[in-house]
Amino acid sequence: MNNIIAYGSVEGIPLYNCSDHSSEEWSELGGKQWPILGACQLAYGIMIDILYFPILSIIFEKENFKISCFKIMWFLGIIDFLITYVNSILTGWLAMEGAVYCTHPNVIYISGMIVCALWCTSCMTALLLVTNRLLGMTKPALAVQLFDGRKTYIAMIFPFLYFIYFLFTAPLIFNSKYMAWFYEPMIYPERSAEYFNHSHTANNFLIVTLTCIVYTPFRWVIGTNLRHVKSDQSSNLQNTKTQVFLQSTLICAANQVCAVIYVVMNLTTVPNWIIMFAHFTWQFIHGAPVFIYLALNKMIREKFLEKMNVMGSKAGRETSSAMTIVKSGNSPTN
């Protein structure tokens, strides 16, 4: 980021200088147009972000936002929303263009810098969320001490500082040939090692390890609690615990797969289908919560449907009123 300020353009940074060719030449040398796949990714991203709006508003409602896990879920949802804009909407447009770094250097560099920081922040926030749930089930008194009320905001400072730190590390760079974001802009292949983002790599492996460590007791606690729940008296409690378990597991399992593949594909040559699979998994990670919340969280699903009905009814009333006005205006006068 400091380099951008100093040079006024990312092309002024030596390792990111595109002066050897024109943007059209760079696209022909290293890019590939994906008109259909790019359009599908763009449409997917728009759909996810549209659906996220009412879900985030539901989580943000006063009665829900009092609960610490909802504060963390809302923060994680904002991150998902922003990442989806880059890894699906912007990526779809770049894929249709057949873009490489040197065709849109400023857009790709700045977007890659932000999305790299957001991804690492989402990893930290997801870990914070599962820690919150685990303590809430096993050590409620400690959970209150750490997360009760505004204390949740203090805990969320750590992911925010994590974001600030990663803004100053090497960005992710999009390449349409592989339909993915890499450390390397593929300008100087002989200097590829100089682009390697060690912090991002450490984050990915650390998060995978810590998530596995935290999830082992979490799953055990869920299973133990469910065995002791009497279905005839506490079916609602059992459903709630099952929903929390499934939501957290589905969201974090994909994180683990994507984190490992993205590091491996930046360390060594892998088949293109694996690279594309990693990118689609990354898109799934930040889009899946929308469907998980709607499918498994009864409260969010019911309020979401209420909002959709209200919006539909309002749109219907506005259309009806507009038609009445038009008919009234076109009626003959005596």
Short mmCIF file of C-alpha atoms in Angstrom, two decimals:
data_model
loop_
_atom_site.label_atom_id
_atom_site.label_comp_id
_atom_site.label_asym_id
_atom_site.label_seq_id
_atom_site.Cartn_x
_atom_site.Cartn_y
_atom_site.Cartn_z
CA MET A 1 0.00 0.00 0.00
CA ASN A 2 2.86 2.36 0.82
CA ASN A 3 4.36 1.54 -2.56
CA ILE A 4 1.16 2.62 -4.29
CA ILE A 5 1.25 5.94 -2.47
CA ALA A 6 4.93 6.44 -3.26
CA TYR A 7 4.71 5.63 -6.96
CA GLY A 8 1.15 6.77 -7.62
CA SER A 9 0.53 3.53 -9.51
CA VAL A 10 1.25 -0.12 -8.85
CA GLU A 11 3.06 -0.26 -12.19
CA GLY A 12 5.80 1.79 -10.54
CA ILE A 13 6.62 -1.10 -8.20
CA PRO A 14 9.57 -2.96 -9.80
CA LEU A 15 8.17 -6.49 -9.40
CA TYR A 16 4.80 -5.34 -10.75
CA ASN A 17 5.96 -3.29 -13.73
CA CYS A 18 4.09 -4.04 -16.96
CA SER A 19 6.00 -1.75 -19.32
CA ASP A 20 7.39 -4.58 -21.50
CA HIS A 21 4.09 -5.03 -23.36
CA SER A 22 0.76 -3.33 -23.94
CA SER A 23 -2.30 -4.55 -22.04
CA GLU A 24 -3.63 -6.21 -25.22
CA GLU A 25 -0.33 -8.06 -25.68
CA TRP A 26 -0.32 -9.20 -22.04
CA SER A 27 -3.83 -10.56 -22.46
CA GLU A 28 -2.82 -12.51 -25.58
CA LEU A 29 0.34 -13.83 -23.91
CA GLY A 30 -1.12 -15.01 -20.62
CA GLY A 31 -4.88 -14.60 -20.58
CA LYS A 32 -7.91 -16.60 -21.68
CA GLN A 33 -11.48 -15.44 -22.13
CA TRP A 34 -14.23 -17.36 -20.31
CA PRO A 35 -17.47 -15.71 -21.48
CA ILE A 36 -19.91 -18.33 -20.15
CA LEU A 37 -18.05 -19.37 -17.00
CA GLY A 38 -17.27 -15.75 -16.21
CA ALA A 39 -20.92 -14.75 -16.61
CA CYS A 40 -21.98 -17.63 -14.35
CA GLN A 41 -19.56 -16.51 -11.63
CA LEU A 42 -20.72 -12.92 -11.92
CA ALA A 43 -24.38 -14.00 -11.66
CA TYR A 44 -23.57 -16.26 -8.69
CA GLY A 45 -21.85 -13.41 -6.86
CA ILE A 46 -24.71 -10.99 -7.48
CA MET A 47 -27.24 -13.57 -6.25
CA ILE A 48 -25.24 -14.29 -3.06
CA ASP A 49 -24.78 -10.62 -2.21
CA ILE A 50 -28.45 -9.84 -2.86
CA LEU A 51 -29.53 -12.70 -0.57
CA TYR A 52 -27.04 -11.63 2.08
CA PHE A 53 -28.66 -8.21 2.56
CA PRO A 54 -31.82 -9.41 4.35
CA ILE A 55 -29.91 -12.09 6.28
CA LEU A 56 -27.43 -9.55 7.64
CA SER A 57 -30.32 -7.25 8.58
CA ILE A 58 -31.99 -10.11 10.48
CA ILE A 59 -28.80 -10.93 12.38
CA PHE A 60 -28.40 -7.23 13.15
CA GLU A 61 -31.84 -6.94 14.75
CA LYS A 62 -31.70 -5.81 18.36
CA GLU A 63 -32.96 -9.01 19.98
CA ASN A 64 -30.47 -11.12 17.99
CA PHE A 65 -27.51 -8.77 18.23
CA LYS A 66 -27.57 -9.05 22.02
CA ILE A 67 -26.16 -12.58 21.63
CA SER A 68 -22.39 -12.72 21.23
CA CYS A 69 -22.34 -15.35 18.48
CA PHE A 70 -24.70 -13.24 16.35
CA LYS A 71 -22.28 -10.32 16.58
CA ILE A 72 -19.51 -12.55 15.28
CA MET A 73 -21.78 -14.07 12.62
CA TRP A 74 -22.72 -10.58 11.42
CA PHE A 75 -19.06 -9.53 11.16
CA LEU A 76 -18.27 -12.76 9.31
CA GLY A 77 -21.23 -12.12 6.99
CA ILE A 78 -19.91 -8.66 6.10
CA ILE A 79 -16.56 -10.24 5.23
CA ASP A 80 -18.29 -12.90 3.10
CA PHE A 81 -20.26 -10.19 1.30
CA LEU A 82 -17.11 -8.22 0.42
CA ILE A 83 -15.07 -11.27 -0.58
CA THR A 84 -17.89 -12.47 -2.85
CA TYR A 85 -17.76 -9.15 -4.65
CA VAL A 86 -14.10 -9.81 -5.52
CA ASN A 87 -13.89 -13.58 -5.95
CA SER A 88 -17.15 -13.90 -7.90
CA ILE A 89 -18.47 -10.60 -9.30
CA LEU A 90 -15.13 -8.96 -10.15
CA THR A 91 -13.56 -12.31 -11.05
CA GLY A 92 -16.42 -13.10 -13.41
CA TRP A 93 -15.95 -9.80 -15.22
CA LEU A 94 -12.16 -10.27 -15.41
CA ALA A 95 -12.64 -13.82 -16.71
CA MET A 96 -14.93 -12.62 -19.49
CA GLU A 97 -12.31 -10.00 -20.37
CA GLY A 98 -9.49 -12.57 -20.46
CA ALA A 99 -7.65 -10.39 -17.96
CA VAL A 100 -4.25 -10.81 -16.39
CA TYR A 101 -2.53 -8.53 -13.92
CA CYS A 102 -1.05 -6.25 -16.56
CA THR A 103 -4.38 -5.61 -18.31
CA HIS A 104 -5.90 -4.05 -15.16
CA PRO A 105 -2.93 -3.55 -12.77
CA ASN A 106 -4.44 -1.05 -10.35
CA VAL A 107 -7.82 -2.81 -10.04
CA ILE A 108 -6.29 -6.28 -9.62
CA TYR A 109 -3.52 -5.21 -7.25
CA ILE A 110 -5.77 -3.23 -4.90
CA SER A 111 -8.57 -5.82 -5.03
CA GLY A 112 -6.06 -8.62 -4.45
CA MET A 113 -4.54 -6.79 -1.52
CA ILE A 114 -7.95 -6.29 0.12
CA VAL A 115 -9.32 -9.77 -0.61
CA CYS A 116 -6.17 -11.43 0.76
CA ALA A 117 -6.61 -9.49 4.01
CA LEU A 118 -10.33 -10.29 4.08
CA TRP A 119 -9.73 -14.02 3.54
CA CYS A 120 -7.26 -14.21 6.42
CA THR A 121 -9.64 -12.19 8.58
CA SER A 122 -12.48 -14.58 7.76
CA CYS A 123 -10.30 -17.50 8.88
CA MET A 124 -9.58 -15.80 12.20
CA THR A 125 -13.23 -14.81 12.66
CA ALA A 126 -14.47 -18.34 11.92
CA LEU A 127 -12.06 -19.65 14.54
CA LEU A 128 -13.33 -17.03 16.99
CA LEU A 129 -16.92 -18.11 16.27
CA VAL A 130 -16.31 -21.80 16.98
CA THR A 131 -14.34 -20.89 20.12
CA ASN A 132 -17.29 -18.79 21.28
CA ARG A 133 -19.70 -21.68 20.73
CA LEU A 134 -17.42 -24.21 22.41
CA LEU A 135 -16.96 -22.07 25.53
CA GLY A 136 -20.68 -21.32 25.61
CA MET A 137 -21.40 -25.05 25.84
CA THR A 138 -18.55 -26.18 28.11
CA LYS A 139 -17.51 -23.14 30.16
CA PRO A 140 -20.50 -20.76 30.24
CA ALA A 141 -19.02 -18.68 33.06
CA LEU A 142 -15.80 -18.16 31.09
CA ALA A 143 -17.80 -17.42 27.95
CA VAL A 144 -19.65 -14.68 29.82
CA GLN A 145 -16.37 -13.19 31.05
CA LEU A 146 -14.90 -13.14 27.55
CA PHE A 147 -17.89 -12.41 25.32
CA ASP A 148 -20.77 -11.00 27.37
CA GLY A 149 -22.20 -7.70 26.12
CA ARG A 150 -19.65 -5.35 24.62
CA LYS A 151 -16.80 -7.70 25.44
CA THR A 152 -17.50 -9.40 22.11
CA TYR A 153 -16.35 -6.23 20.35
CA ILE A 154 -13.06 -6.41 22.24
CA ALA A 155 -12.58 -10.01 21.06
CA MET A 156 -13.35 -8.90 17.50
CA ILE A 157 -10.49 -6.39 17.62
CA PHE A 158 -8.09 -9.26 16.97
CA PRO A 159 -9.58 -10.18 13.55
CA PHE A 160 -9.65 -6.45 12.69
CA LEU A 161 -5.95 -6.06 13.54
CA TYR A 162 -5.31 -9.21 11.53
CA PHE A 163 -6.96 -7.48 8.57
CA ILE A 164 -4.78 -4.39 8.93
CA TYR A 165 -1.63 -6.52 9.06
CA PHE A 166 -2.43 -8.49 5.91
CA LEU A 167 -3.15 -5.31 3.95
CA PHE A 168 0.61 -4.76 4.00
CA THR A 169 1.57 -8.22 2.73
CA ALA A 170 1.85 -9.35 -0.91
CA PRO A 171 -1.54 -9.29 -2.66
CA LEU A 172 -3.33 -12.04 -4.53
CA ILE A 173 -3.23 -11.54 -8.30
CA PHE A 174 -5.87 -12.75 -10.75
CA ASN A 175 -4.96 -14.69 -13.90
CA SER A 176 -7.73 -15.64 -16.34
CA LYS A 177 -5.75 -18.53 -17.86
CA TYR A 178 -6.06 -20.45 -14.60
CA MET A 179 -9.25 -18.77 -13.36
CA ALA A 180 -7.73 -18.10 -9.93
CA TRP A 181 -5.80 -15.65 -7.78
CA PHE A 182 -2.07 -16.25 -7.22
CA TYR A 183 0.79 -14.56 -5.37
CA GLU A 184 2.60 -14.06 -8.67
CA PRO A 185 1.50 -11.60 -11.41
CA MET A 186 3.39 -13.80 -13.92
CA ILE A 187 5.52 -10.99 -15.28
CA TYR A 188 8.93 -12.35 -14.31
CA PRO A 189 8.71 -16.17 -14.01
CA GLU A 190 12.36 -16.41 -12.96
CA ARG A 191 11.61 -14.28 -9.88
CA SER A 192 8.47 -16.12 -8.78
CA ALA A 193 9.89 -16.88 -5.32
CA GLU A 194 10.05 -13.15 -4.54
CA TYR A 195 6.25 -12.87 -4.71
CA PHE A 196 5.59 -15.60 -2.16
CA ASN A 197 3.36 -14.47 0.71
CA HIS A 198 4.72 -16.28 3.76
CA SER A 199 2.16 -14.70 6.11
CA HIS A 200 -0.77 -15.91 4.00
CA THR A 201 0.73 -19.41 3.89
CA ALA A 202 1.25 -19.43 7.66
CA ASN A 203 -2.34 -18.27 8.16
CA ASN A 204 -3.73 -21.06 6.00
CA PHE A 205 -1.85 -23.87 7.70
CA LEU A 206 -2.29 -22.37 11.18
CA ILE A 207 -6.04 -21.95 10.75
CA VAL A 208 -6.41 -25.51 9.45
CA THR A 209 -4.53 -26.86 12.45
CA LEU A 210 -6.29 -24.74 15.05
CA THR A 211 -9.71 -25.37 13.54
CA CYS A 212 -9.13 -29.13 13.70
CA ILE A 213 -7.95 -28.83 17.30
CA VAL A 214 -10.94 -26.73 18.37
CA TYR A 215 -13.47 -28.76 16.41
CA THR A 216 -12.52 -32.08 17.99
CA PRO A 217 -13.85 -31.15 21.45
CA PHE A 218 -16.68 -29.13 19.87
CA ARG A 219 -18.05 -32.18 18.07
CA TRP A 220 -17.61 -34.28 21.19
CA VAL A 221 -19.51 -31.74 23.30
CA ILE A 222 -22.34 -31.58 20.74
CA GLY A 223 -22.60 -35.37 20.66
CA THR A 224 -22.54 -35.65 24.45
CA ASN A 225 -25.19 -32.99 24.90
CA LEU A 226 -27.48 -34.59 22.34
CA ARG A 227 -27.24 -37.98 24.03
CA HIS A 228 -28.46 -36.46 27.31
CA VAL A 229 -31.31 -34.50 25.79
CA LYS A 230 -34.74 -36.03 26.33
CA SER A 231 -36.52 -35.76 23.02
CA ASP A 232 -39.98 -35.65 24.58
CA GLN A 233 -39.09 -32.61 26.70
CA SER A 234 -36.35 -30.75 24.82
CA SER A 235 -36.79 -31.37 21.11
CA ASN A 236 -36.31 -27.66 20.38
CA LEU A 237 -33.01 -27.63 22.25
CA GLN A 238 -31.85 -30.69 20.37
CA ASN A 239 -32.75 -29.11 17.03
CA THR A 240 -30.91 -25.93 17.96
CA LYS A 241 -27.74 -27.79 18.92
CA THR A 242 -27.90 -29.85 15.74
CA GLN A 243 -28.31 -26.70 13.65
CA VAL A 244 -25.32 -25.00 15.30
CA PHE A 245 -23.20 -28.09 14.75
CA LEU A 246 -24.15 -28.48 11.09
CA GLN A 247 -23.81 -24.77 10.31
CA SER A 248 -20.36 -24.46 11.86
CA THR A 249 -19.11 -27.75 10.41
CA LEU A 250 -20.22 -27.03 6.85
CA ILE A 251 -18.83 -23.49 6.87
CA CYS A 252 -15.44 -24.41 8.32
CA ALA A 253 -14.84 -27.74 6.52
CA ALA A 254 -14.64 -26.00 3.14
CA ASN A 255 -12.20 -23.46 4.66
CA GLN A 256 -9.79 -26.26 5.45
CA VAL A 257 -9.87 -27.72 1.94
CA CYS A 258 -9.47 -24.37 0.20
CA ALA A 259 -6.71 -23.16 2.53
CA VAL A 260 -4.48 -26.14 1.79
CA ILE A 261 -5.03 -26.21 -1.98
CA TYR A 262 -4.37 -22.49 -2.38
CA VAL A 263 -1.00 -22.82 -0.66
CA VAL A 264 -0.02 -25.96 -2.60
CA MET A 265 -0.87 -24.44 -5.99
CA ASN A 266 1.40 -21.47 -5.18
CA LEU A 267 4.25 -23.78 -4.17
CA THR A 268 4.23 -26.24 -7.05
CA THR A 269 2.67 -26.94 -10.43
CA VAL A 270 -0.70 -28.65 -10.17
CA PRO A 271 -3.32 -29.55 -12.81
CA ASN A 272 -5.58 -26.71 -13.93
CA TRP A 273 -8.71 -28.51 -12.73
CA ILE A 274 -7.34 -28.53 -9.16
CA ILE A 275 -6.65 -24.79 -9.37
CA MET A 276 -10.16 -24.11 -10.63
CA PHE A 277 -11.59 -26.44 -7.98
CA ALA A 278 -9.77 -24.43 -5.31
CA HIS A 279 -11.24 -21.19 -6.64
CA PHE A 280 -14.77 -22.61 -6.84
CA THR A 281 -14.34 -23.90 -3.28
CA TRP A 282 -13.32 -20.40 -2.21
CA GLN A 283 -16.49 -19.03 -3.80
CA PHE A 284 -18.53 -21.74 -2.10
CA ILE A 285 -17.04 -20.93 1.31
CA HIS A 286 -18.35 -17.37 1.26
CA GLY A 287 -21.63 -18.15 -0.49
CA ALA A 288 -22.57 -21.28 1.46
CA PRO A 289 -23.53 -19.44 4.67
CA VAL A 290 -26.48 -17.88 2.83
CA PHE A 291 -27.94 -21.31 2.03
CA ILE A 292 -26.91 -22.82 5.36
CA TYR A 293 -28.67 -20.08 7.31
CA LEU A 294 -31.81 -20.39 5.18
CA ALA A 295 -31.86 -24.19 5.27
CA LEU A 296 -30.81 -24.88 8.87
CA ASN A 297 -31.60 -21.80 10.92
CA LYS A 298 -35.36 -21.71 11.45
CA MET A 299 -35.43 -18.21 12.94
CA ILE A 300 -33.46 -16.65 10.07
CA ARG A 301 -35.46 -18.58 7.47
CA GLU A 302 -38.83 -17.49 8.86
CA LYS A 303 -37.81 -13.84 9.16
CA PHE A 304 -36.25 -13.96 5.69
CA LEU A 305 -39.53 -15.22 4.21
CA GLU A 306 -41.42 -12.54 6.15
CA LYS A 307 -39.18 -9.87 4.65
CA MET A 308 -39.64 -11.30 1.16
CA ASN A 309 -43.44 -11.36 1.62
CA VAL A 310 -43.46 -7.78 2.89
CA MET A 311 -41.32 -6.62 -0.04
CA GLY A 312 -43.52 -8.56 -2.47
CA SER A 313 -46.68 -7.11 -1.00
CA LYS A 314 -45.22 -3.61 -1.06
CA ALA A 315 -44.14 -3.99 -4.68
CA GLY A 316 -47.60 -5.32 -5.54
CA ARG A 317 -49.29 -2.36 -3.86
CA GLU A 318 -47.00 0.12 -5.63
CA THR A 319 -47.68 -1.54 -8.99
CA SER A 320 -51.42 -1.56 -8.33
CA SER A 321 -51.34 2.12 -7.31
CA ALA A 322 -49.34 3.03 -10.40
CA MET A 323 -51.81 1.20 -12.64
CA THR A 324 -54.72 2.99 -10.93
CA ILE A 325 -53.08 6.36 -11.54
CA VAL A 326 -52.40 5.52 -15.19
CA LYS A 327 -55.99 4.35 -15.72
CA SER A 328 -57.34 7.40 -13.98
CA GLY A 329 -55.17 9.67 -16.09
CA ASN A 330 -56.26 7.98 -19.32
CA SER A 331 -59.98 8.00 -18.52
CA PRO A 332 -62.11 10.36 -20.62
CA THR A 333 -63.32 13.53 -18.97
CA ASN A 334 -66.65 15.28 -19.62
#
